[in-house]
mmCIF file of C-alpha atoms in Angstrom:
data_model
loop_
_atom_site.group_PDB
_atom_site.id
_atom_site.type_symbol
_atom_site.label_atom_id
_atom_site.label_comp_id
_atom_site.label_asym_id
_atom_site.label_seq_id
_atom_site.Cartn_x
_atom_site.Cartn_y
_atom_site.Cartn_z
ATOM 1 C CA MET T 291 102.277 106.750 113.881
ATOM 2 C CA TRP T 292 100.399 105.754 110.704
ATOM 3 C CA VAL T 293 96.653 105.348 111.229
ATOM 4 C CA THR T 294 95.184 103.590 108.231
ATOM 5 C CA GLY T 295 92.126 101.628 107.200
ATOM 6 C CA ASN T 296 89.583 101.306 104.455
ATOM 7 C CA SER T 297 87.523 104.276 103.292
ATOM 8 C CA GLY T 298 84.827 104.982 105.856
ATOM 9 C CA THR T 299 86.583 103.510 108.891
ATOM 10 C CA GLY T 300 86.828 106.918 110.564
ATOM 11 C CA LYS T 301 90.419 107.987 109.960
ATOM 12 C CA SER T 302 89.542 111.655 109.424
ATOM 13 C CA THR T 303 87.178 111.694 112.397
ATOM 14 C CA VAL T 304 89.858 110.114 114.598
ATOM 15 C CA CYS T 305 92.340 112.691 113.301
ATOM 16 C CA GLY T 306 90.008 115.498 114.368
ATOM 17 C CA VAL T 307 89.551 114.065 117.867
ATOM 18 C CA LEU T 308 93.306 113.628 118.268
ATOM 19 C CA ARG T 309 93.732 117.316 117.348
ATOM 20 C CA GLU T 310 91.046 118.292 119.849
ATOM 21 C CA ARG T 311 92.994 116.402 122.515
ATOM 22 C CA GLY T 312 96.122 118.389 121.688
ATOM 23 C CA TYR T 313 98.026 115.860 119.611
ATOM 24 C CA VAL T 314 99.756 116.615 116.331
ATOM 25 C CA ALA T 315 97.502 114.791 113.876
ATOM 26 C CA LEU T 316 97.522 115.182 110.116
ATOM 27 C CA ASP T 317 95.029 113.938 107.560
ATOM 28 C CA GLY T 318 96.751 112.329 104.580
ATOM 29 C CA ASP T 319 93.879 113.356 102.307
ATOM 30 C CA GLU T 320 93.496 116.949 103.462
ATOM 31 C CA ASP T 321 97.047 117.883 104.394
ATOM 32 C CA GLY T 322 98.811 117.182 101.097
ATOM 33 C CA PHE T 323 100.339 113.755 101.655
ATOM 34 C CA CYS T 324 98.377 111.912 98.955
ATOM 35 C CA ARG T 325 97.413 112.461 95.331
ATOM 36 C CA TRP T 326 95.694 110.705 92.443
ATOM 37 C CA ILE T 327 98.070 109.076 89.990
ATOM 38 C CA ASP T 328 97.655 107.409 86.628
ATOM 39 C CA ARG T 329 98.987 103.891 87.164
ATOM 40 C CA ALA T 330 99.861 103.533 83.467
ATOM 41 C CA ASN T 331 102.360 106.391 83.369
ATOM 42 C CA GLY T 332 102.838 107.418 87.020
ATOM 43 C CA GLU T 333 101.720 110.971 86.344
ATOM 44 C CA GLU T 334 99.754 112.964 88.893
ATOM 45 C CA VAL T 335 96.091 113.609 88.082
ATOM 46 C CA THR T 336 95.478 117.194 89.126
ATOM 47 C CA ASP T 337 91.783 117.426 88.297
ATOM 48 C CA PRO T 338 90.095 114.026 88.769
ATOM 49 C CA PRO T 339 86.541 113.688 87.476
ATOM 50 C CA TYR T 340 83.631 113.477 89.871
ATOM 51 C CA PRO T 341 81.810 111.301 89.858
ATOM 52 C CA VAL T 342 84.407 108.973 88.422
ATOM 53 C CA PRO T 343 83.382 107.203 85.229
ATOM 54 C CA GLY T 344 83.258 103.419 85.048
ATOM 55 C CA GLY T 345 86.734 101.900 85.007
ATOM 56 C CA TRP T 346 88.471 105.078 86.211
ATOM 57 C CA LEU T 347 89.521 103.527 89.534
ATOM 58 C CA ASP T 348 90.998 100.554 87.671
ATOM 59 C CA ARG T 349 93.529 102.854 85.996
ATOM 60 C CA HIS T 350 94.018 105.495 88.701
ATOM 61 C CA GLY T 351 95.070 105.201 92.309
ATOM 62 C CA TRP T 352 95.329 107.260 95.472
ATOM 63 C CA ALA T 353 99.037 107.335 96.363
ATOM 64 C CA ILE T 354 101.044 108.711 99.270
ATOM 65 C CA VAL T 355 104.142 110.794 98.516
ATOM 66 C CA ARG T 356 107.134 109.289 100.319
ATOM 67 C CA GLU T 357 109.161 112.507 100.265
ATOM 68 C CA ARG T 358 106.363 114.357 102.049
ATOM 69 C CA VAL T 359 106.214 111.645 104.740
ATOM 70 C CA GLU T 360 110.004 111.700 105.116
ATOM 71 C CA ASP T 361 109.810 115.443 105.788
ATOM 72 C CA LEU T 362 107.103 114.848 108.408
ATOM 73 C CA VAL T 363 109.198 112.173 110.118
ATOM 74 C CA GLU T 364 112.159 114.538 110.289
ATOM 75 C CA GLU T 365 109.973 117.347 111.699
ATOM 76 C CA SER T 366 108.451 114.960 114.272
ATOM 77 C CA ARG T 367 111.576 113.353 115.688
ATOM 78 C CA PHE T 368 110.899 114.609 119.218
ATOM 79 C CA ARG T 369 107.111 114.470 119.399
ATOM 80 C CA ILE T 370 104.270 112.040 118.844
ATOM 81 C CA THR T 371 102.677 112.651 115.470
ATOM 82 C CA PHE T 372 99.750 110.843 113.909
ATOM 83 C CA LEU T 373 99.331 110.639 110.142
ATOM 84 C CA CYS T 374 95.845 109.394 109.296
ATOM 85 C CA GLY T 375 95.067 108.126 105.818
ATOM 86 C CA SER T 376 95.059 105.326 103.341
ATOM 87 C CA ALA T 377 96.816 104.922 100.024
ATOM 88 C CA GLU T 378 97.379 102.012 97.707
ATOM 89 C CA ASN T 379 101.169 102.356 97.947
ATOM 90 C CA GLU T 380 101.400 102.410 101.754
ATOM 91 C CA ALA T 381 104.104 99.755 101.586
ATOM 92 C CA ASP T 382 106.355 102.522 100.221
ATOM 93 C CA VAL T 383 106.194 104.424 103.544
ATOM 94 C CA ARG T 384 105.468 101.772 106.172
ATOM 95 C CA ASP T 385 109.148 101.621 107.173
ATOM 96 C CA LEU T 386 109.045 105.283 108.230
ATOM 97 C CA PHE T 387 106.647 104.697 111.137
ATOM 98 C CA ASP T 388 107.296 103.370 114.630
ATOM 99 C CA LEU T 389 103.727 102.109 114.831
ATOM 100 C CA VAL T 390 101.061 101.258 112.266
ATOM 101 C CA VAL T 391 97.425 101.022 113.332
ATOM 102 C CA CYS T 392 94.665 99.740 111.070
ATOM 103 C CA LEU T 393 91.071 100.702 111.781
ATOM 104 C CA VAL T 394 88.570 98.002 110.794
ATOM 105 C CA ILE T 395 84.765 97.909 110.586
ATOM 106 C CA ASP T 396 82.109 95.462 109.423
ATOM 107 C CA GLU T 397 80.366 95.793 106.052
ATOM 108 C CA ALA T 398 77.066 97.095 107.438
ATOM 109 C CA THR T 399 78.848 99.900 109.302
ATOM 110 C CA LEU T 400 80.910 100.678 106.203
ATOM 111 C CA ARG T 401 77.837 100.952 103.992
ATOM 112 C CA HIS T 402 76.097 103.211 106.512
ATOM 113 C CA ARG T 403 79.094 105.503 107.000
ATOM 114 C CA LEU T 404 79.780 105.922 103.297
ATOM 115 C CA ALA T 405 76.113 106.603 102.542
ATOM 116 C CA THR T 406 75.777 109.220 105.281
ATOM 117 C CA ARG T 407 79.202 110.864 105.412
ATOM 118 C CA THR T 408 79.366 114.612 105.004
ATOM 119 C CA THR T 409 83.109 115.225 105.201
ATOM 120 C CA ASN T 410 83.791 113.949 101.701
ATOM 121 C CA ALA T 411 81.853 112.183 98.976
ATOM 122 C CA PHE T 412 84.164 109.233 98.335
ATOM 123 C CA GLY T 413 82.176 106.013 98.476
ATOM 124 C CA GLN T 414 78.839 107.477 97.508
ATOM 125 C CA HIS T 415 79.321 106.804 93.800
ATOM 126 C CA PRO T 416 78.663 103.140 92.853
ATOM 127 C CA GLU T 417 82.192 102.505 91.535
ATOM 128 C CA GLU T 418 83.769 103.953 94.688
ATOM 129 C CA LEU T 419 81.400 101.997 96.929
ATOM 130 C CA ALA T 420 82.265 98.782 95.096
ATOM 131 C CA ALA T 421 85.986 99.458 95.593
ATOM 132 C CA ALA T 422 85.506 100.155 99.310
ATOM 133 C CA LEU T 423 83.420 97.002 99.775
ATOM 134 C CA LYS T 424 86.025 94.949 97.890
ATOM 135 C CA TRP T 425 88.881 96.125 100.102
ATOM 136 C CA ASN T 426 87.102 96.164 103.458
ATOM 137 C CA PRO T 427 87.453 92.446 104.311
ATOM 138 C CA ARG T 428 91.065 92.394 103.103
ATOM 139 C CA MET T 429 92.408 95.193 105.291
ATOM 140 C CA ARG T 430 92.584 93.313 108.589
ATOM 141 C CA ALA T 431 94.474 90.342 107.136
ATOM 142 C CA ILE T 432 96.894 92.551 105.227
ATOM 143 C CA TYR T 433 97.790 94.657 108.239
ATOM 144 C CA GLU T 434 97.904 91.789 110.703
ATOM 145 C CA SER T 435 100.453 90.133 108.420
ATOM 146 C CA HIS T 436 102.593 93.289 108.734
ATOM 147 C CA GLY T 437 102.325 93.354 112.528
ATOM 148 C CA ALA T 438 100.016 96.349 112.715
ATOM 149 C CA THR T 439 97.817 97.054 115.707
ATOM 150 C CA ILE T 440 94.187 96.393 114.741
ATOM 151 C CA ILE T 441 91.434 98.534 116.272
ATOM 152 C CA ASP T 442 87.696 97.963 115.905
ATOM 153 C CA ALA T 443 86.550 101.364 114.646
ATOM 154 C CA SER T 444 82.851 100.482 114.827
ATOM 155 C CA LYS T 445 83.074 101.512 118.498
ATOM 156 C CA PRO T 446 82.459 105.120 119.584
ATOM 157 C CA VAL T 447 85.201 107.436 118.324
ATOM 158 C CA THR T 448 86.330 108.291 121.866
ATOM 159 C CA GLU T 449 87.020 104.594 122.512
ATOM 160 C CA VAL T 450 88.872 104.281 119.210
ATOM 161 C CA VAL T 451 91.077 107.263 120.052
ATOM 162 C CA ASP T 452 91.675 105.912 123.570
ATOM 163 C CA SER T 453 92.828 102.640 121.979
ATOM 164 C CA LEU T 454 95.233 104.568 119.730
ATOM 165 C CA ILE T 455 96.691 106.413 122.694
ATOM 166 C CA ASP T 456 97.039 103.103 124.575
ATOM 167 C CA ALA T 457 98.940 101.644 121.598
ATOM 168 C CA VAL T 458 101.364 104.590 121.678
ATOM 169 C CA ARG T 459 101.874 104.165 125.440
ATOM 170 C CA GLU T 460 102.577 100.454 124.963
ATOM 171 C CA LEU T 461 105.142 101.270 122.300
ATOM 172 C CA ARG T 462 106.827 103.866 124.512
ATOM 173 C CA ASP T 463 106.779 101.640 127.612
ATOM 174 C CA GLY T 464 108.215 98.753 125.624
ATOM 175 C CA ALA T 465 111.002 100.849 124.123
#
């Protein structure tokens, strides 16, 4: 299962709760599934600047590595596995998942979470915040058009995780 959403929607927090509940849950950012790339030449950026200078996010993107996801799918053929993350090239891996869930939140919640997060600093720099605010209203429409399950992640994390588990049960019961 791919659990995606805009920066600040709680993907990493949800991943941690899933792990606490005994599920196999991987964080696309922390567990080596994504990387920064230079959109102009496709090369990996191994040491991105922080904070990013103006215009940096226009040229560089956070991308998921299809081969890494293919390996995970093969390893997870007989168990439920959650991959939590977001990348600009998600369309390249969407076909590998039985279920795609998009976490959504309102702008006020997004601003608060990005300003107060302690797990990573993305979104606290003005250019990153602007990018997150730009994409936030687009996420729901994009993922609804692809048939994803949409979950309101402004609710308490236990409710969000319960909704994820319910979505998996519905998929299994319908199969």
